[in-house]
Tab-separated table of C-alpha atoms in Angstrom:
chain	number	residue	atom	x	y	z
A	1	UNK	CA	8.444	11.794	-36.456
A	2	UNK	CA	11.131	14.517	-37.090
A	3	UNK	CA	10.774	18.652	-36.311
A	4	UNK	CA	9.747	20.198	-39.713
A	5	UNK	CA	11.592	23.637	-40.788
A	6	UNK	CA	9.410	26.829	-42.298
A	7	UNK	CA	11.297	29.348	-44.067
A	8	UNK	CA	11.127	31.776	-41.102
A	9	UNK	CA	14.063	30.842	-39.711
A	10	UNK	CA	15.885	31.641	-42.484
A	11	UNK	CA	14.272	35.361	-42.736
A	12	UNK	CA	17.452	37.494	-42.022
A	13	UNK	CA	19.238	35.798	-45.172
A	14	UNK	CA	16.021	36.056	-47.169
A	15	UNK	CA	15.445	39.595	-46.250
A	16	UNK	CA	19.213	40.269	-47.425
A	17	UNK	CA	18.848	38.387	-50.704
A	18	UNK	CA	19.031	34.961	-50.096
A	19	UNK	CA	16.423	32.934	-52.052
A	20	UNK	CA	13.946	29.935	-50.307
A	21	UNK	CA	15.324	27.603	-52.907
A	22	UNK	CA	18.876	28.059	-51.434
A	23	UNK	CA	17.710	27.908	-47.892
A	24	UNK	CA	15.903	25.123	-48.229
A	25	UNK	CA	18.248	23.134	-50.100
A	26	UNK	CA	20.940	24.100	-47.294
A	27	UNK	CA	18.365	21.989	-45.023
A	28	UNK	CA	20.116	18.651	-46.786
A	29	UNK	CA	21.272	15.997	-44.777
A	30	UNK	CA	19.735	17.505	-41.919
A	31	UNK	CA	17.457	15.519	-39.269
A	32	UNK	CA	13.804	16.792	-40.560
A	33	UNK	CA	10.645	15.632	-41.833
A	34	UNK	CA	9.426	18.541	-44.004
A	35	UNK	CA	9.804	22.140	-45.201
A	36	UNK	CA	7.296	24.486	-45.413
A	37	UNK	CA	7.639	27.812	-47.400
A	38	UNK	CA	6.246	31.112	-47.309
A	39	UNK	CA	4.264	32.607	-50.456
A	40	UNK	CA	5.141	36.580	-49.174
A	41	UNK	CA	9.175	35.566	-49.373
A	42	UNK	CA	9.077	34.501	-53.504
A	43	UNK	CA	8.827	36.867	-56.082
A	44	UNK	CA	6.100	36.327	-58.112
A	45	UNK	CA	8.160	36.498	-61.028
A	46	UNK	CA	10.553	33.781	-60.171
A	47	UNK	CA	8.403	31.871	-57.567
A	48	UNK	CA	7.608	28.907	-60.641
A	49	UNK	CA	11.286	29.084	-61.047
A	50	UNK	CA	12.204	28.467	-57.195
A	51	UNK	CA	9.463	25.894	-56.627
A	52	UNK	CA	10.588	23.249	-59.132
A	53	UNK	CA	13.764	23.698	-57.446
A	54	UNK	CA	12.691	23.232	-54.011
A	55	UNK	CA	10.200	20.370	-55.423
A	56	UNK	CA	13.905	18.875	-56.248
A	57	UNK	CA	15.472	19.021	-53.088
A	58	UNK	CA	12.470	17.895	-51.574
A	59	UNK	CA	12.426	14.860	-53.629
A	60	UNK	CA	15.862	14.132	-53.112
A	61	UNK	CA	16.098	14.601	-49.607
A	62	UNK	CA	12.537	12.887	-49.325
A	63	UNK	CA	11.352	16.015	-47.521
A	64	UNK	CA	7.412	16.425	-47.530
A	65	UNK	CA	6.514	20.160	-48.821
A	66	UNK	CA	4.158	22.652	-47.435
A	67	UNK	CA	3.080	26.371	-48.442
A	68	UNK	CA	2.335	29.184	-46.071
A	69	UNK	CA	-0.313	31.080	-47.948
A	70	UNK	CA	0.108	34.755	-47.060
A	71	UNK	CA	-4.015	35.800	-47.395
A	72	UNK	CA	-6.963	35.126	-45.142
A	73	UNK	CA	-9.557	31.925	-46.386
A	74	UNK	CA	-12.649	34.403	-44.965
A	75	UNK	CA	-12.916	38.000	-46.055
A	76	UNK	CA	-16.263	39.118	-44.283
A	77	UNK	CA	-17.647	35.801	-44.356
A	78	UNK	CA	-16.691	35.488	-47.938
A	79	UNK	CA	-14.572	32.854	-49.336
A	80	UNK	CA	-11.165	34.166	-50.868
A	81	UNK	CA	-11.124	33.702	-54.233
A	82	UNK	CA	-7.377	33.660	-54.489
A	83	UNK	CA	-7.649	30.154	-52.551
A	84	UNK	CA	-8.240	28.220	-56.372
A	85	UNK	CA	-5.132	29.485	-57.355
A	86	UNK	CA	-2.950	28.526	-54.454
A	87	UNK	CA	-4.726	24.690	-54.688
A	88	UNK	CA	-3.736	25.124	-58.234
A	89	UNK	CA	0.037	25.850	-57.004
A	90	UNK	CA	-0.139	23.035	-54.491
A	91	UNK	CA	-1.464	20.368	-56.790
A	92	UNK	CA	1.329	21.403	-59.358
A	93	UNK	CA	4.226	20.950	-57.130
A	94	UNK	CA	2.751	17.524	-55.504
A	95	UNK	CA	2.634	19.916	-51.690
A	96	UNK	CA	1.960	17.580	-48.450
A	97	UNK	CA	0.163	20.628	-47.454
A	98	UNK	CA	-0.992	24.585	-47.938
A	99	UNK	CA	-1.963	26.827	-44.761
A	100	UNK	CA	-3.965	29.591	-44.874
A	101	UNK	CA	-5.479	31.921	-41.926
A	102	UNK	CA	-8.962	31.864	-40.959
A	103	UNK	CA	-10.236	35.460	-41.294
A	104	UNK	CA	-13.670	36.620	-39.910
A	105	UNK	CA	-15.761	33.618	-39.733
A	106	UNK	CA	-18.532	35.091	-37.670
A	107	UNK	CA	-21.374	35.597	-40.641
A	108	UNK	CA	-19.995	32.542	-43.012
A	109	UNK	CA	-23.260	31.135	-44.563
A	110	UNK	CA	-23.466	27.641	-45.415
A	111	UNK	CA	-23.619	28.282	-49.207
A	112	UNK	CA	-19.988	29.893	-48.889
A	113	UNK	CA	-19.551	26.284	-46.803
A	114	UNK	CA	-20.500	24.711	-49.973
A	115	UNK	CA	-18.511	26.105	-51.976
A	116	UNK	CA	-15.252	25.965	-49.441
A	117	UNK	CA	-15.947	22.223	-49.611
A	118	UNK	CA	-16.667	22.042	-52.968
A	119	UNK	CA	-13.199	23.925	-53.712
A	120	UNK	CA	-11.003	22.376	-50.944
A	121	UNK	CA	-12.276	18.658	-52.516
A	122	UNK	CA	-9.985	19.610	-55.705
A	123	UNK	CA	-6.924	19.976	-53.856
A	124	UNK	CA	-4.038	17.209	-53.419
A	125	UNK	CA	-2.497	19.235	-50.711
A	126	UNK	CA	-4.415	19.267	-46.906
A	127	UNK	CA	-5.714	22.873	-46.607
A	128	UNK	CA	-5.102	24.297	-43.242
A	129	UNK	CA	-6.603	27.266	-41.799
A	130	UNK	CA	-4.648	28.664	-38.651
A	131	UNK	CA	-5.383	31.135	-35.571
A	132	UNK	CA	-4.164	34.310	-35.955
A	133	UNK	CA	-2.403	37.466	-33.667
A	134	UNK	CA	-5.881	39.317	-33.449
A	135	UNK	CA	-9.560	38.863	-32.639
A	136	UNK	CA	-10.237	36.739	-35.345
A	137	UNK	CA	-8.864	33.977	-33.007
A	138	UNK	CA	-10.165	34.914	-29.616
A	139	UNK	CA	-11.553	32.364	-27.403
A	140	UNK	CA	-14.058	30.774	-27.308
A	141	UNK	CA	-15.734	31.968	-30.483
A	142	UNK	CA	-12.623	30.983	-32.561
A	143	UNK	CA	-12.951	26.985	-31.624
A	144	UNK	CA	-17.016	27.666	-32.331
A	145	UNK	CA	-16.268	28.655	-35.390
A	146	UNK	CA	-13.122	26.100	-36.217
A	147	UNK	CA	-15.474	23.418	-35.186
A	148	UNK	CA	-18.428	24.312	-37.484
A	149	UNK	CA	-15.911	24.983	-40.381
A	150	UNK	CA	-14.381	21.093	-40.175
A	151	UNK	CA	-17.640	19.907	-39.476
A	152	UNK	CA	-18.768	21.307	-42.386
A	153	UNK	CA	-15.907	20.752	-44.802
A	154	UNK	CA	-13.995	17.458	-44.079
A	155	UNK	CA	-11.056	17.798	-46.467
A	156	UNK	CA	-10.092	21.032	-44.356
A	157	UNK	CA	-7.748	21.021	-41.302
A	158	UNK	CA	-6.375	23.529	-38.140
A	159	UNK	CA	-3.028	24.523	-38.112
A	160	UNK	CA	-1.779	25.566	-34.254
A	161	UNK	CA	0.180	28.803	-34.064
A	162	UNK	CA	1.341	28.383	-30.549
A	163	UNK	CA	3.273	32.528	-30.846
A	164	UNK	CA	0.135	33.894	-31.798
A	165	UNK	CA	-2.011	33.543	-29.009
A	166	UNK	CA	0.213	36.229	-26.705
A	167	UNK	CA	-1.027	38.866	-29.215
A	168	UNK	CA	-4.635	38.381	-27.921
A	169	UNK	CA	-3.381	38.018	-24.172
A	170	UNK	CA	-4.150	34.145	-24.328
A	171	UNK	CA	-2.023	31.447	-22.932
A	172	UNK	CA	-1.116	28.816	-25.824
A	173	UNK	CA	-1.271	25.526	-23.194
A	174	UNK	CA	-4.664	26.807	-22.516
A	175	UNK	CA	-5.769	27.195	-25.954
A	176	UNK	CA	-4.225	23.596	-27.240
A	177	UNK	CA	-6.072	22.269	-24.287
A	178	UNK	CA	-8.592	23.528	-25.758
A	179	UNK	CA	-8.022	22.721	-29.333
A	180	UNK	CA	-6.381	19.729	-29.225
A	181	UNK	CA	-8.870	16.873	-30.971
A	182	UNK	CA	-8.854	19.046	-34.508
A	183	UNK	CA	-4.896	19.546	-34.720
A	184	UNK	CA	-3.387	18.543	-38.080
A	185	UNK	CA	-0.220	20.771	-38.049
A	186	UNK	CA	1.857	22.465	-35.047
A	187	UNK	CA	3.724	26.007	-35.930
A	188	UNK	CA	6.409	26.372	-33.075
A	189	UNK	CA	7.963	29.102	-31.295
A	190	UNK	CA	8.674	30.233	-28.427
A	191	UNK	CA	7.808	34.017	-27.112
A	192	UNK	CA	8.606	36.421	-24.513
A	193	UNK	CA	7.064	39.946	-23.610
A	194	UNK	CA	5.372	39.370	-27.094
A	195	UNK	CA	9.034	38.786	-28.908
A	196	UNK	CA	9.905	35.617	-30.689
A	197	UNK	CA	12.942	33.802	-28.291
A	198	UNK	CA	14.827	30.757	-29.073
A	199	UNK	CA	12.897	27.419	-27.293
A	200	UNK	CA	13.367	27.420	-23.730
A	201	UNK	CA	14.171	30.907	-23.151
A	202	UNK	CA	10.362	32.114	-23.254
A	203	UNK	CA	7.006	31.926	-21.261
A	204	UNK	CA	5.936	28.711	-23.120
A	205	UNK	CA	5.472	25.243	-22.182
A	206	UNK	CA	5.859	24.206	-25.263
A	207	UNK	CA	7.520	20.182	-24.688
A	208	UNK	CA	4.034	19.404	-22.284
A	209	UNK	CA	2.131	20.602	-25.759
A	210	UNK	CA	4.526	18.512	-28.161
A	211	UNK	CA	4.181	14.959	-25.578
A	212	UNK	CA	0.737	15.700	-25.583
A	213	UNK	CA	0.142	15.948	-29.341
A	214	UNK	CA	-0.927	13.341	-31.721
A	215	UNK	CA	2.357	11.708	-32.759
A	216	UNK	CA	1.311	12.221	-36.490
A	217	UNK	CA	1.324	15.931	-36.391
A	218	UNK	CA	4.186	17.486	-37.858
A	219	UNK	CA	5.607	20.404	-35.670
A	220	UNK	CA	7.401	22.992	-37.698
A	221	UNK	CA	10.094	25.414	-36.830
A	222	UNK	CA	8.540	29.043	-37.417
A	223	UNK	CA	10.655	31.407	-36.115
A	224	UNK	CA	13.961	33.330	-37.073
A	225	UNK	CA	17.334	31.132	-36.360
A	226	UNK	CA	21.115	31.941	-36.393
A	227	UNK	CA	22.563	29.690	-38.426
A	228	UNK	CA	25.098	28.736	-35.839
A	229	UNK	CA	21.695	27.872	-33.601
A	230	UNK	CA	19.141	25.625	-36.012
A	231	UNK	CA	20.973	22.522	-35.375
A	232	UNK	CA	21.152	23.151	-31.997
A	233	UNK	CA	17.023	23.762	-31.941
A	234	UNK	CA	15.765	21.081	-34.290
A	235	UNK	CA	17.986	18.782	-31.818
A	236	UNK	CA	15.792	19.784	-29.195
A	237	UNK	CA	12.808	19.667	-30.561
A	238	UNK	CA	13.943	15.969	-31.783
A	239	UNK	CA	14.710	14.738	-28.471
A	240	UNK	CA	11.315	15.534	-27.136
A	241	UNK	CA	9.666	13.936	-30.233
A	242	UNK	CA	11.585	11.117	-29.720
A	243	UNK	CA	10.790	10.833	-26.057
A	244	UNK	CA	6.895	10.516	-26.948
């Protein structure tokens, strides 16, 4: 297993014009496993447009592809109905994978579990649902509520943001600790003082959480790179994966 790459690192050269297409194909020839790109960086208009060509490079490069859906799955306890569409968009473009956040799962009934099943069971793509930067993922109600959600609906999975546990004063080792058994897919980033650092230069222990992980998992890149620094980071996060 190879690092992965989301589209984050590239975000200075998206926010001054560069499209994800571009970016990702720029990942060619380059030591990874997959690519993962964010929904909120396309615009609408053109997003059909850029997929089929990242669908290409993906192919070529035999890259796997994964979407960062930029909505909540829960809304009150209420499923998002924008979630067919996006399984729509996944199954389309033949994704590896589609993550969403959780939102407030607190009140979800077990119709809306139905249905979440029902819905995720049409999907080619493994839906994830990840912890976010606010109380919607503070412990231990969050891994209640993970654990009765993938209990409930098997075709779902937990993406770990190990950043976005400093927003809600938690420490990410003790979270994965805590989390561990229902990881499918590991975001990764270092932070410090709540700022996004390049690996090794933060407050996380983040090659204990990588040895520990299930070698399957695919660990993506999710943070904002120089371009004279992303070989040098998906190098290190390849020598640790290798070292498993």
């Amino acid at each position: 297993m190879k690092v992965s790459v989301n589209t984050a690192v590239f975000l200075a050269d998206i926010k001054n014009g560069r499209s994800q297409a571009d970016c990702v194909a720029s990942l060619s020839n380059k030591p990874i496993e997959n690519v993962e790109v964010r929904g909120e960086l396309f615009d609408p208009a053109t997003e059909q447009e850029a997929l089929t060509a990242i669908r290409k490079t993906c192919d070529d490069q035999q890259f796997g592809l994964y979407y960062s859906i930029p909505e909540e799955l829960l809304i009150d306890g209420q499923l998002n109905p924008a979630l067919e569409h996006y399984i729509q968009l996944g199954n389309q473009f033949s994704m590896n994978g589609l993550k969403i956040s959780l939102g407030k799962a607190d009140r979800i009934s077990k119709e809306t579990l139905r249905d979440l099943a029902q819905l995720a069971s049409t999907s080619s793509a493994l839906i994830t649902v990840e912890n976010q930067p606010n109380e919607n993922a503070e412990l231990p109600a969050f891994a209640d509520q993970l654990n009765e959600i993938l209990t409930a609906v098997s075709a779902l999975g937990y993406t770990f943001d190990s950043g976005n546990w400093y927003w809600i004063d938690t420490a990410p080792e003790k979270a994965f600790d805590l989390l561990q058994t229902e990881i499918d897919v590991f975001h990764l980033k270092d932070i410090a003082n709540r700022e996004t650092v390049m690996l090794g230069d933060g407050q996380t222990d983040w090659q204990s959480m990588l040895r520990a992980l299930n070698e399957d998992v695919p660990v993506f890149l999710e943070y904002a790179i120089e371009a004279d620094r992303l070989d040098q980071q998906i190098q290190l996060v390849n020598t640790v994966l290798a070292s498993r």
